[in-house]
JSON list of C-alpha atoms in Angstrom, two decimals:
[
{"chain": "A", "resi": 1, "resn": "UNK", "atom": "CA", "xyz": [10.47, -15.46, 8.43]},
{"chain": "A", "resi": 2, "resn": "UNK", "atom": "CA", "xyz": [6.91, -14.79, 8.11]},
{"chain": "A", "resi": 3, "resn": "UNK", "atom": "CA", "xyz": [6.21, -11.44, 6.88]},
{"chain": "A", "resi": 4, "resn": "UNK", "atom": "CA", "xyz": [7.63, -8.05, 6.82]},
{"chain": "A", "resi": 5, "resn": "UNK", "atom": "CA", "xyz": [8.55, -6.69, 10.60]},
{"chain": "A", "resi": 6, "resn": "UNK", "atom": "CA", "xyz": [8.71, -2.98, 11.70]},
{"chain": "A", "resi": 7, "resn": "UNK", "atom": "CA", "xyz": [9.93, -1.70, 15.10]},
{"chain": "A", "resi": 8, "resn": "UNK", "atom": "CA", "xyz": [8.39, -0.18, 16.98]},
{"chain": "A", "resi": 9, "resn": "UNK", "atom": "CA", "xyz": [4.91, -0.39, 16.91]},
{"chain": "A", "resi": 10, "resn": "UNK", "atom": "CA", "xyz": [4.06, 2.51, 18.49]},
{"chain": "A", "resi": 11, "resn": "UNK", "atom": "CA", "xyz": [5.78, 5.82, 18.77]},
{"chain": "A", "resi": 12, "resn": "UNK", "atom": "CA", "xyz": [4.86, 8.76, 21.14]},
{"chain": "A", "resi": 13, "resn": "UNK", "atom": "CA", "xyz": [7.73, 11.77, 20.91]},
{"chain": "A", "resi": 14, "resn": "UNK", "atom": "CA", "xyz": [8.02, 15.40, 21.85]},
{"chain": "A", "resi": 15, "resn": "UNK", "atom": "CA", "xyz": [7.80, 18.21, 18.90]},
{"chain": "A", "resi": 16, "resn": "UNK", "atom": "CA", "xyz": [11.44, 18.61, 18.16]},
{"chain": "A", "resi": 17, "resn": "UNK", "atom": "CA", "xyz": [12.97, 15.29, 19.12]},
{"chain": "A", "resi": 18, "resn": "UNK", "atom": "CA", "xyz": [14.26, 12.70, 16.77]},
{"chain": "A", "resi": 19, "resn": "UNK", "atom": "CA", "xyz": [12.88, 9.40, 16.27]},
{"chain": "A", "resi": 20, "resn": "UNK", "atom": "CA", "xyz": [14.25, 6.00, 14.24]},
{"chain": "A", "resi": 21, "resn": "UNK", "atom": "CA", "xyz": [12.07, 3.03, 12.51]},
{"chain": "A", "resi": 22, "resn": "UNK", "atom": "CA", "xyz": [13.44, 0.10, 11.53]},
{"chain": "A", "resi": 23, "resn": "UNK", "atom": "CA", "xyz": [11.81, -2.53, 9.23]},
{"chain": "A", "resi": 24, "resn": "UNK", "atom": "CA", "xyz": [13.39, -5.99, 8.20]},
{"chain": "A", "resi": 25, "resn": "UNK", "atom": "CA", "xyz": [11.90, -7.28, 5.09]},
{"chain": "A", "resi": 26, "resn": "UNK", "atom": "CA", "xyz": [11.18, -10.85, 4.00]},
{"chain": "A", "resi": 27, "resn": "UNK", "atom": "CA", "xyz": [14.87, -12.20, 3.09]},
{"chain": "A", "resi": 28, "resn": "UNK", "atom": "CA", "xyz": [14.15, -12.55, -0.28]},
{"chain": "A", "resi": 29, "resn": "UNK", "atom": "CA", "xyz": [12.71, -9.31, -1.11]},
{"chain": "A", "resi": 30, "resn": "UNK", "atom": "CA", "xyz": [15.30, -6.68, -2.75]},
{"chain": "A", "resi": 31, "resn": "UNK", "atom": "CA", "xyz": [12.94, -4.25, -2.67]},
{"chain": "A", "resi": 32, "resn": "UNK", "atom": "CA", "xyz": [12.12, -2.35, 0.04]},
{"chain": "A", "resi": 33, "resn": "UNK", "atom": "CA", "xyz": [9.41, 0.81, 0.42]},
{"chain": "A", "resi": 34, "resn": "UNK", "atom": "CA", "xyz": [7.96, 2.93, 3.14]},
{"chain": "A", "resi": 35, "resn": "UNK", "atom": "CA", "xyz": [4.69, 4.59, 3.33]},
{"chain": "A", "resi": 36, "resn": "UNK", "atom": "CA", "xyz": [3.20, 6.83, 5.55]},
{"chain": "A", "resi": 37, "resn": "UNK", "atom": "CA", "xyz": [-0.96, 6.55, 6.07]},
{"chain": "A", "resi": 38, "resn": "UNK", "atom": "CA", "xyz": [-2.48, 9.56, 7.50]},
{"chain": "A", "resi": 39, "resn": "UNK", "atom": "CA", "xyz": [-6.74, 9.37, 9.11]},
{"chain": "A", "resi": 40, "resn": "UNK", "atom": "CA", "xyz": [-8.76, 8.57, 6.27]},
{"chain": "A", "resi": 41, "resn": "UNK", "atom": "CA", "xyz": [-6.51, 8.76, 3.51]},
{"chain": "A", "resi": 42, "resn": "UNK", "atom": "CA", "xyz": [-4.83, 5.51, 1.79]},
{"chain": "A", "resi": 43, "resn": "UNK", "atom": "CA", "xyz": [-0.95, 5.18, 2.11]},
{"chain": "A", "resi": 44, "resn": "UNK", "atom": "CA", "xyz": [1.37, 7.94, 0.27]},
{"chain": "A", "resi": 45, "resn": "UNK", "atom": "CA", "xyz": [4.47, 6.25, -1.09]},
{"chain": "A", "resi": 46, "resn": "UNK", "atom": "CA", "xyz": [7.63, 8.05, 0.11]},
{"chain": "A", "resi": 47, "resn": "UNK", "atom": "CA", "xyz": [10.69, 5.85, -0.56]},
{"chain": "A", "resi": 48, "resn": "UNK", "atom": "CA", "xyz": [11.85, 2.72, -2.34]},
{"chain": "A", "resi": 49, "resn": "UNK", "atom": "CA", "xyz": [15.01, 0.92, -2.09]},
{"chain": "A", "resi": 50, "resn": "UNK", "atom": "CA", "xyz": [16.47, -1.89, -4.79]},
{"chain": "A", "resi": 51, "resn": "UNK", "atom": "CA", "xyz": [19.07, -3.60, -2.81]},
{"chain": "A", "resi": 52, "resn": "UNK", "atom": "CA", "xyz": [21.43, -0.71, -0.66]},
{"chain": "A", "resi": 53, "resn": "UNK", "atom": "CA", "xyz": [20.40, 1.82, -3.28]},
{"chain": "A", "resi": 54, "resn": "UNK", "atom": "CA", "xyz": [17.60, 4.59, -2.86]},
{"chain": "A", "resi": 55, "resn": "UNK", "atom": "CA", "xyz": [16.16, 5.07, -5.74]},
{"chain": "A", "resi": 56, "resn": "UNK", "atom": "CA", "xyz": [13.38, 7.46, -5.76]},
{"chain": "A", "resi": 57, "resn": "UNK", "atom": "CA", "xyz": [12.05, 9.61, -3.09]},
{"chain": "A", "resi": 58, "resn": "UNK", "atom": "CA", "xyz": [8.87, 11.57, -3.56]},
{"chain": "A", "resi": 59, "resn": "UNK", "atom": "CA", "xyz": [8.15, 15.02, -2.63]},
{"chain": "A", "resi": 60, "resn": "UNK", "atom": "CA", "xyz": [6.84, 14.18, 0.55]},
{"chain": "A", "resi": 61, "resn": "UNK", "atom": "CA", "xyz": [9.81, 13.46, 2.30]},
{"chain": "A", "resi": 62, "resn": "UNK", "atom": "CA", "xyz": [11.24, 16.65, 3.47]},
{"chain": "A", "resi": 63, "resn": "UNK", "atom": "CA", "xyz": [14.85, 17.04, 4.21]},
{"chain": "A", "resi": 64, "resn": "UNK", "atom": "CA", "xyz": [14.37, 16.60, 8.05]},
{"chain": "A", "resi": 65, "resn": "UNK", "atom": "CA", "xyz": [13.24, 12.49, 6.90]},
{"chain": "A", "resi": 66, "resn": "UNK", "atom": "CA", "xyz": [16.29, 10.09, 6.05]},
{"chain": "A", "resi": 67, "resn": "UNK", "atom": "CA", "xyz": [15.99, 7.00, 5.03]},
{"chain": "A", "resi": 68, "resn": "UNK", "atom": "CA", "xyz": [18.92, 4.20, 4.76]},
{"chain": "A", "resi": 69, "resn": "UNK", "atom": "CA", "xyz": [19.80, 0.37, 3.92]},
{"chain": "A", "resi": 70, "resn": "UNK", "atom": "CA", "xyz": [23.13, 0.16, 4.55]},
{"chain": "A", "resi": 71, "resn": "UNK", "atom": "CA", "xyz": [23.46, -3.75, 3.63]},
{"chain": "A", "resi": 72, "resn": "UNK", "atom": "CA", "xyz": [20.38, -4.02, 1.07]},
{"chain": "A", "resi": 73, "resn": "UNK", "atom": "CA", "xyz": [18.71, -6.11, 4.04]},
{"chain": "A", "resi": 74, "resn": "UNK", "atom": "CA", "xyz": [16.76, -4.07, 7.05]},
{"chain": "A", "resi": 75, "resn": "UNK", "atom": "CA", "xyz": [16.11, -0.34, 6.77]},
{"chain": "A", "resi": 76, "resn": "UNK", "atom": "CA", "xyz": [15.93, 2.68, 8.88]},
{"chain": "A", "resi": 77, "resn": "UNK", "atom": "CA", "xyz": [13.74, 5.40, 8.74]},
{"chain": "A", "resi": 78, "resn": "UNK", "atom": "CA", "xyz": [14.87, 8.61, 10.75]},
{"chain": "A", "resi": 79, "resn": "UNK", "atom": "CA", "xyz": [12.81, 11.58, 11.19]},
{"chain": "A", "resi": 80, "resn": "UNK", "atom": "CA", "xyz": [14.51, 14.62, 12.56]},
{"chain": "A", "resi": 81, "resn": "UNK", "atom": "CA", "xyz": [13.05, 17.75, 14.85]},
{"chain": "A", "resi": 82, "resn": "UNK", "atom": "CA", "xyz": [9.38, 16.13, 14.56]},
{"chain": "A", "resi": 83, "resn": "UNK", "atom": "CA", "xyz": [6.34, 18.35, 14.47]},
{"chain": "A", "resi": 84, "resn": "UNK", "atom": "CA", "xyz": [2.71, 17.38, 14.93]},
{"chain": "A", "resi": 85, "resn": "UNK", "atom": "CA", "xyz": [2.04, 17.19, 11.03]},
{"chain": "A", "resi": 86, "resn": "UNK", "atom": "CA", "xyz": [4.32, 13.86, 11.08]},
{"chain": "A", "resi": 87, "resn": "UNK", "atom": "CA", "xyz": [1.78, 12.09, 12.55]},
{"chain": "A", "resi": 88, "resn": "UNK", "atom": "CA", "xyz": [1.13, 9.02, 11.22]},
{"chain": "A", "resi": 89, "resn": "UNK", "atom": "CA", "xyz": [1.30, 5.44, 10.80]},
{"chain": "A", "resi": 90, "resn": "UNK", "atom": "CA", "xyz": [4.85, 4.60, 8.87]},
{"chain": "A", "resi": 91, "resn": "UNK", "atom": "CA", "xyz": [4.34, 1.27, 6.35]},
{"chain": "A", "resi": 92, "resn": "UNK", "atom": "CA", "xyz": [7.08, -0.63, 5.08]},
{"chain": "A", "resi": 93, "resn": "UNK", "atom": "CA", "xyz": [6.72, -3.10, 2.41]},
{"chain": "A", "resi": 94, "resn": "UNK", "atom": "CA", "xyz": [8.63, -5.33, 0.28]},
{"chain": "A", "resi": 95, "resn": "UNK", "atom": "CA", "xyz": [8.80, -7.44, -2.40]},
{"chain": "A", "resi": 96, "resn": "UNK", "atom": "CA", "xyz": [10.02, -9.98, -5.09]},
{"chain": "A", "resi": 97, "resn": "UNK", "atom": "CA", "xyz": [9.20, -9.88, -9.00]},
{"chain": "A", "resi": 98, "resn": "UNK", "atom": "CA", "xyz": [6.66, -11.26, -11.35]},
{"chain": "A", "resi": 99, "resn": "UNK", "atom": "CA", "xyz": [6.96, -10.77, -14.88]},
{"chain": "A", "resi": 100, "resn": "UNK", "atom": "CA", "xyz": [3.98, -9.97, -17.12]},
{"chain": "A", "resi": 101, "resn": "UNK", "atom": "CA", "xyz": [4.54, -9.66, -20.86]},
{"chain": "A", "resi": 102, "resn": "UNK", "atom": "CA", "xyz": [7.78, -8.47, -20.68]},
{"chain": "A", "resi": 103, "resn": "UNK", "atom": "CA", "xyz": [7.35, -5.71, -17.77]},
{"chain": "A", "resi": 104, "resn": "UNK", "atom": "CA", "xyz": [7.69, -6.77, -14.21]},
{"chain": "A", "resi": 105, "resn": "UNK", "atom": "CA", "xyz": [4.61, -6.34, -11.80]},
{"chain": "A", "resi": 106, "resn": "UNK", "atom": "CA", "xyz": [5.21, -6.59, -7.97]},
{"chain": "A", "resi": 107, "resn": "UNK", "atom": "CA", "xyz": [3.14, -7.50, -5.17]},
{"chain": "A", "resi": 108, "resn": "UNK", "atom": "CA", "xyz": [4.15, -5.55, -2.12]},
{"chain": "A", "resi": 109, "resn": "UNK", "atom": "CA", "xyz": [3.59, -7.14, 1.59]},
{"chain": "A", "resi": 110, "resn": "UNK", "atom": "CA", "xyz": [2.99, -4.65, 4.14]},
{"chain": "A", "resi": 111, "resn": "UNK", "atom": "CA", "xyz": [4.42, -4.72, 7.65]},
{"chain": "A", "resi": 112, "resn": "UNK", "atom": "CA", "xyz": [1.84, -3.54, 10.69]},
{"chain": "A", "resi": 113, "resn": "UNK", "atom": "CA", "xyz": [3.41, -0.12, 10.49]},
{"chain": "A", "resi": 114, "resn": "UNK", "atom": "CA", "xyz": [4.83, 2.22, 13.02]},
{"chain": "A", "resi": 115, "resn": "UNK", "atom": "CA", "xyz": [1.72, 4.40, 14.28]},
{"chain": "A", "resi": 116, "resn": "UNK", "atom": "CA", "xyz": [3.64, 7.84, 15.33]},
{"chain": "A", "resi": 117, "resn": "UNK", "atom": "CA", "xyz": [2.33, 10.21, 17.55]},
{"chain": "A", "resi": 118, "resn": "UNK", "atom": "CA", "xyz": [3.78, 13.59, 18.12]},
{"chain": "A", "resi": 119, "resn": "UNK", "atom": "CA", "xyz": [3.14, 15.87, 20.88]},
{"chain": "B", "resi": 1, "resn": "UNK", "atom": "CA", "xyz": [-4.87, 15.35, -7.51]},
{"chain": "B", "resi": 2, "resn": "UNK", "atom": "CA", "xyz": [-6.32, 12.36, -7.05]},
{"chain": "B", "resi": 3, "resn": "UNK", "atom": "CA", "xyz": [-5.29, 9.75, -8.97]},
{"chain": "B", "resi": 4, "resn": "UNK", "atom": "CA", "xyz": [-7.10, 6.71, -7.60]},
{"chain": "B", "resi": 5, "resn": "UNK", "atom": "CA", "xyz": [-10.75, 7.01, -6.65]},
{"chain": "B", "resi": 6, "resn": "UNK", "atom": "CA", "xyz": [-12.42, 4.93, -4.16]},
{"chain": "B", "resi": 7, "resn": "UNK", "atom": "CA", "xyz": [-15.81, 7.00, -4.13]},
{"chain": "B", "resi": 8, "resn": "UNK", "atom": "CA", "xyz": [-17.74, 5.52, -1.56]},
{"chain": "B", "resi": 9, "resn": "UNK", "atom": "CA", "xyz": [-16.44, 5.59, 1.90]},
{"chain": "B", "resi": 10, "resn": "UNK", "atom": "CA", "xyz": [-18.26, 2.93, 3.55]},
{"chain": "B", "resi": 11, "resn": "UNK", "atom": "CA", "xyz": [-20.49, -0.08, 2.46]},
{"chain": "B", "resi": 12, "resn": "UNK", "atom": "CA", "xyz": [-22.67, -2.34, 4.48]},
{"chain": "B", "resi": 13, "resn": "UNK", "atom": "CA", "xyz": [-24.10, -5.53, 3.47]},
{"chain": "B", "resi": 14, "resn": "UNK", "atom": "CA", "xyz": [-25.61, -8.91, 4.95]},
{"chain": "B", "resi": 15, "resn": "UNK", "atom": "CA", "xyz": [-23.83, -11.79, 5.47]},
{"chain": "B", "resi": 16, "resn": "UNK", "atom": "CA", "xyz": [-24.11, -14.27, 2.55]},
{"chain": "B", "resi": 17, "resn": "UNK", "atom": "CA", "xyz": [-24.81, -11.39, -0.19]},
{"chain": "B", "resi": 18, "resn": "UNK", "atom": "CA", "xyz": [-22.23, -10.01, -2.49]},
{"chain": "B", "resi": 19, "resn": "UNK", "atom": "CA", "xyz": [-20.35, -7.06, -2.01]},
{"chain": "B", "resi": 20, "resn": "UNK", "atom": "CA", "xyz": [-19.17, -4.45, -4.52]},
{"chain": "B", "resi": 21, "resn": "UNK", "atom": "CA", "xyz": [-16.45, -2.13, -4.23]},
{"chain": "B", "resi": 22, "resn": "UNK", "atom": "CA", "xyz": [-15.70, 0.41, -7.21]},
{"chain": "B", "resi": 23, "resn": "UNK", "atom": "CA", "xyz": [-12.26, 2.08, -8.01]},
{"chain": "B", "resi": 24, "resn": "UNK", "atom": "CA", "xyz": [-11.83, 4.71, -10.75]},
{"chain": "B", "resi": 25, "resn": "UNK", "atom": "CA", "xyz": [-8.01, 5.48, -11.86]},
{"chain": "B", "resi": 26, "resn": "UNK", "atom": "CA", "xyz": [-7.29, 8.60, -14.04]},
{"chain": "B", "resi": 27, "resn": "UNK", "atom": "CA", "xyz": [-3.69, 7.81, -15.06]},
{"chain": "B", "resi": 28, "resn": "UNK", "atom": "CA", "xyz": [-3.55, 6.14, -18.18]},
{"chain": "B", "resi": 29, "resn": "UNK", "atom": "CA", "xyz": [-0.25, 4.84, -17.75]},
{"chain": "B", "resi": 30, "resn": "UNK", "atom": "CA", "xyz": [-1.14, 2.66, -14.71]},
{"chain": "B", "resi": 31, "resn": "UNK", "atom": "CA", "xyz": [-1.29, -1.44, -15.92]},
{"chain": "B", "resi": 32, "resn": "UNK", "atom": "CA", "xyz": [-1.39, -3.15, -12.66]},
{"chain": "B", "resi": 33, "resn": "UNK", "atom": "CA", "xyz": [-4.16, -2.85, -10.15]},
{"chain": "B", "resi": 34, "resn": "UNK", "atom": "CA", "xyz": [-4.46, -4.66, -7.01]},
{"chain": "B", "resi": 35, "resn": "UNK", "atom": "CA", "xyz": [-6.79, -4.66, -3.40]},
{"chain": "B", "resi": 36, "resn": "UNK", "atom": "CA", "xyz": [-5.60, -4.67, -0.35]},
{"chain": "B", "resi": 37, "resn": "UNK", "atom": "CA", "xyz": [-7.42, -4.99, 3.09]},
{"chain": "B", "resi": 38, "resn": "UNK", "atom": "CA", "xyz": [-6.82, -3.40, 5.97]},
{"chain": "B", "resi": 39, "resn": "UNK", "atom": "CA", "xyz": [-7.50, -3.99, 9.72]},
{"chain": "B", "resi": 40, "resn": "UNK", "atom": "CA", "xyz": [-7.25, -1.51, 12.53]},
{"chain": "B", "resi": 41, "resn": "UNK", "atom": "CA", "xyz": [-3.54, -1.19, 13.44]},
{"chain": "B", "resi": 42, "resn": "UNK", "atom": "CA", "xyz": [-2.67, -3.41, 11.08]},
{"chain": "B", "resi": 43, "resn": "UNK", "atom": "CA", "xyz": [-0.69, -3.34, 7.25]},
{"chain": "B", "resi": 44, "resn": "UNK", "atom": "CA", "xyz": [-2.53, -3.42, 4.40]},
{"chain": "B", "resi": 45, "resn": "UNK", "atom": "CA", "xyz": [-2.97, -7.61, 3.26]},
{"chain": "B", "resi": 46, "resn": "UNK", "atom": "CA", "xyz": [-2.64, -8.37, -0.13]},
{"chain": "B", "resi": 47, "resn": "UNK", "atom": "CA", "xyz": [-6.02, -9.59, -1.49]},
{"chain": "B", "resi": 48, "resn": "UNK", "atom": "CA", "xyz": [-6.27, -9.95, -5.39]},
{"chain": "B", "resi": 49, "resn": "UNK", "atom": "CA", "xyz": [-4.86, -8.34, -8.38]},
{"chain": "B", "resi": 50, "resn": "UNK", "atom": "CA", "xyz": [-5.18, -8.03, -12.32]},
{"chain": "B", "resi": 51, "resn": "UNK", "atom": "CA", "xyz": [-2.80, -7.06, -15.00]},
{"chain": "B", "resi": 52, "resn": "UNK", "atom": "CA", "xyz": [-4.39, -4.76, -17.70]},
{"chain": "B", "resi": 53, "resn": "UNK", "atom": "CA", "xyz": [-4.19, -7.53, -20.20]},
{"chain": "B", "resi": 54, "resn": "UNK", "atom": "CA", "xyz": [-7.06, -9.16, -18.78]},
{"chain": "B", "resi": 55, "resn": "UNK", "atom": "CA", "xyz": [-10.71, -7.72, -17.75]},
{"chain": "B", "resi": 56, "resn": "UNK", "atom": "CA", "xyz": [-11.26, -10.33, -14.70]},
{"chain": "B", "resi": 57, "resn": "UNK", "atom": "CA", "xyz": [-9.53, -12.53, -11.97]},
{"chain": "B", "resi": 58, "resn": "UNK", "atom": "CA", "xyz": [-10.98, -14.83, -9.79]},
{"chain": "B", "resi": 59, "resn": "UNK", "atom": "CA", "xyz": [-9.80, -16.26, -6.61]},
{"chain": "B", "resi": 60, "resn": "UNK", "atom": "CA", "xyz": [-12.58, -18.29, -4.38]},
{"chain": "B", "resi": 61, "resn": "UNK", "atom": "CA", "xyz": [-14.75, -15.48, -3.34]},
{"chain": "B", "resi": 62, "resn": "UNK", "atom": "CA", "xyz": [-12.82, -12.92, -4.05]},
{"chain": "B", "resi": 63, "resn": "UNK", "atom": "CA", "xyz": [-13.39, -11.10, -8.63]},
{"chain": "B", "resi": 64, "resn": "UNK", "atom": "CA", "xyz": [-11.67, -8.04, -9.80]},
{"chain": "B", "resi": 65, "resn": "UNK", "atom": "CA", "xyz": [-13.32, -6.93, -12.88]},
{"chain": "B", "resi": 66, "resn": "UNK", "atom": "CA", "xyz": [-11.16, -3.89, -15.30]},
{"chain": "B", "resi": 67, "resn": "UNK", "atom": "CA", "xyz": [-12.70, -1.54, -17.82]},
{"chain": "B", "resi": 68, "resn": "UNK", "atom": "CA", "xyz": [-9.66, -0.36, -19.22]},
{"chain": "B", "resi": 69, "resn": "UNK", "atom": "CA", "xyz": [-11.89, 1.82, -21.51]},
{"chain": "B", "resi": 70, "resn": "UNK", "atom": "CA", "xyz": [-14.00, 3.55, -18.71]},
{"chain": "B", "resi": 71, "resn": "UNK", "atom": "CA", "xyz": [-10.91, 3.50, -16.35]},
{"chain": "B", "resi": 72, "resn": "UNK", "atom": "CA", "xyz": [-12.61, 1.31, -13.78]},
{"chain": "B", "resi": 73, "resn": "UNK", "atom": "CA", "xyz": [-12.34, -1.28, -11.43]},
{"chain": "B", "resi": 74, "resn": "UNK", "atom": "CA", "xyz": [-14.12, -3.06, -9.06]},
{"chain": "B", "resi": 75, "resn": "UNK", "atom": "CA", "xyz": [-14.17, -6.23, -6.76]},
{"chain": "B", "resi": 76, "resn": "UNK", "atom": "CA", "xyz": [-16.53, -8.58, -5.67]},
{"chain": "B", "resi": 77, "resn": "UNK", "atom": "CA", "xyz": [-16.59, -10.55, -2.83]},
{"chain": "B", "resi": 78, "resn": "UNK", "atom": "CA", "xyz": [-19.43, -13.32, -2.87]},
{"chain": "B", "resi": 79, "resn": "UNK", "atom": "CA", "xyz": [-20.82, -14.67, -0.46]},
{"chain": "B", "resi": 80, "resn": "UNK", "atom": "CA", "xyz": [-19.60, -12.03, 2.19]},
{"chain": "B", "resi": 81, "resn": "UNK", "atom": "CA", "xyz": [-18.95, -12.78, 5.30]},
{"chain": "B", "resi": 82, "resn": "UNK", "atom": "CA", "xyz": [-18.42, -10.89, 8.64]},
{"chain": "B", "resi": 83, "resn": "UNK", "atom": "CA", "xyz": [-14.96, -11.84, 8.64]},
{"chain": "B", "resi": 84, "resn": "UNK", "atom": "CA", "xyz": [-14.23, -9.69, 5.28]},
{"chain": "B", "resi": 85, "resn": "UNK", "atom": "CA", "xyz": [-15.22, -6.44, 7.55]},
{"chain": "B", "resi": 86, "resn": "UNK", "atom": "CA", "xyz": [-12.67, -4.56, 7.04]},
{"chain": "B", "resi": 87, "resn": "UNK", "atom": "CA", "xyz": [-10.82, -0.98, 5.06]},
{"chain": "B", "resi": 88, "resn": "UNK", "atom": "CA", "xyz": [-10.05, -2.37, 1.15]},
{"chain": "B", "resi": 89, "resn": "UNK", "atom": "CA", "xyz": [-7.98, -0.35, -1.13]},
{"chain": "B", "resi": 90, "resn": "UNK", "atom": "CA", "xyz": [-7.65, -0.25, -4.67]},
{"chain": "B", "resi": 91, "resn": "UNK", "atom": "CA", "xyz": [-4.06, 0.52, -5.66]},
{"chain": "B", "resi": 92, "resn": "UNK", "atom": "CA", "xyz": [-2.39, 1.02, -9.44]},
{"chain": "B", "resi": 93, "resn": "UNK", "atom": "CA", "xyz": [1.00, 0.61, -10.45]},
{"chain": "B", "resi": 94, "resn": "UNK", "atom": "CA", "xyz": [2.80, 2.57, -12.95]},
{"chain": "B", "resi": 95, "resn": "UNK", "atom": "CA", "xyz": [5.10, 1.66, -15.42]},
{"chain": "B", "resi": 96, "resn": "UNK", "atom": "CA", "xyz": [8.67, 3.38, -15.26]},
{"chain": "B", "resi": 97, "resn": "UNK", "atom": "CA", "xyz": [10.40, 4.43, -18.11]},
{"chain": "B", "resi": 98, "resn": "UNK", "atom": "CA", "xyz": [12.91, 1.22, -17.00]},
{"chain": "B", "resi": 99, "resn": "UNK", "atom": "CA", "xyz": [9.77, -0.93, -17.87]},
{"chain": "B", "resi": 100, "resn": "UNK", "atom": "CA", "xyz": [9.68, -2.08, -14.00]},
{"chain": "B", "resi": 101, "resn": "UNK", "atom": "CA", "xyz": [6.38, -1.28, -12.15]},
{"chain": "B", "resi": 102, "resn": "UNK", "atom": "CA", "xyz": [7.61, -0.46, -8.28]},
{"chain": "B", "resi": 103, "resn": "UNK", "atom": "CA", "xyz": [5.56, 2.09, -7.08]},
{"chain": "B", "resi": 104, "resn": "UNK", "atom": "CA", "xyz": [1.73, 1.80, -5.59]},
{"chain": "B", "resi": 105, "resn": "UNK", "atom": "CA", "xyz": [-1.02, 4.77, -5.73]},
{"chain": "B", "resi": 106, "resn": "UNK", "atom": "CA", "xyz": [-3.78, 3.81, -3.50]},
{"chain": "B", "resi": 107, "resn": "UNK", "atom": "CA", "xyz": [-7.27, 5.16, -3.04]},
{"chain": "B", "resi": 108, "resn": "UNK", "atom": "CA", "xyz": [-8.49, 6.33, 0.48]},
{"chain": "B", "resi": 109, "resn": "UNK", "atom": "CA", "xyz": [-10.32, 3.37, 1.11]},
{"chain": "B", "resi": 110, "resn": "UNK", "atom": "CA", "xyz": [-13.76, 1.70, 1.60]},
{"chain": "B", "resi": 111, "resn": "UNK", "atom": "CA", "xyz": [-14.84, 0.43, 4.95]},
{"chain": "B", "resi": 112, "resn": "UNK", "atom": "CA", "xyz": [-16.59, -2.30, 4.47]},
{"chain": "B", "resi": 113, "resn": "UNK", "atom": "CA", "xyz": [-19.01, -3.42, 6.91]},
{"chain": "B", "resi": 114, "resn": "UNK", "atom": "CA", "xyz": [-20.84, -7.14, 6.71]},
{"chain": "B", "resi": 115, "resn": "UNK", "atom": "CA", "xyz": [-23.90, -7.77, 8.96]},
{"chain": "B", "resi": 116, "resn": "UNK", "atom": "CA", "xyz": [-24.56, -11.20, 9.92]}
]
């Protein structure tokens, strides 16, 4: 395992429809994030797992956006009844622990994303 | 608001010169700052980072220099090279009440561009 894998790489959906992301971490990782990277702007955090649990979502993700790790290992991201402003390239990350004076500082490795087009 | 500050959007330079990319934070509580580069249709790469109990880290070409005081950072690639063309974002971590840093504010990015 090389890196951090999402699927698919490219998304093109209807206004309305649902769509699904998936990312698989690297194995050792317990953490687990998504991001979503809009034109010119650096990536917004939206979600971050430790293990199975989610434990912080920011304001960002509406209530039609779902996000899941059922075994602590891959993730899904689900969108529901897309419109146009959910376009955008979808990051996952993840990432393992370093410990600096006491407090723990993580380096997060980025998959290529999900770019997400809708129509 | 914006809480990480890449100011300039772009940066060209010639191959073999040093480049200099600035980052201004306004969150006092952030204590972890790192770069990341970017290619087209790609994730962000992990480049360099520096915890706030130092004011510089080197890795071959790549320095990150802190000002804690003045809130700023920046990194300096030298020599450059046209490989290093590329988006490179400054990101800070926060510290949680848990004591655990997890979550990454990042700037919008400088595009830098090296000439050869």
């Amino acid at each position: 395992d090389t890196g951090v894998s999402q699927d698919p790489r490219h998304k093109i959906t209807k206004r309305g429809q649902n769509v699904t992301f998936r990312c698989d971490p690297i194995s050792e990782h317990n953490r687990l994030y998504w991001y979503r990277q809009t034109l010119g702007q650096g990536p917004e955090f939206l979600t971050y797992f430790q293990n199975e649990a989610q434990l912080e979502k920011s304001r960002l993700l509406s209530d039609r956006f779902s996000a899941e790790r059922p075994k602590g290992s891959f993730s899904t991201l689900e969108i529901q009844r897309t419109e146009q402003g959910d376009s955008a390239m979808y990051l996952c990350a993840s990432s393992h622990t370093r410990v600096w004076g006491g407090t723990t500082n993580e380096k997060l490795f980025f998959g290529s994303g999900t770019q997400l087009s809708v129509l | 608001d914006q809480q990480v500050k890449q100011n300039s959007p772009s940066l060209s330079v010639q191959e073999g010169r040093i480049s200099i990319l600035n980052c201004d934070y306004t969150n006092s509580m952030f204590d972890y700052f790192l770069w990341y580069k970017k290619y087209p249709a790609e994730g962000p790469t992990f480049l360099i980072s520096i915890s706030s109990i130092k004011d510089k880290n080197e890795d071959g070409r790549f320095t990150v220099f802190l000002n804690k005081s003045a809130k700023h950072l920046s990194l300096h690639i030298v020599p450059s090279q046209p490989g290093d063309s590329a988006v490179y974002f400054c990101a800070s971590m926060e510290v949680n009440s848990g004591g655990s840093n997890y979550k990454l504010t990042f700037g919008k990015g400088t595009l830098l561009t090296v000439n050869p």
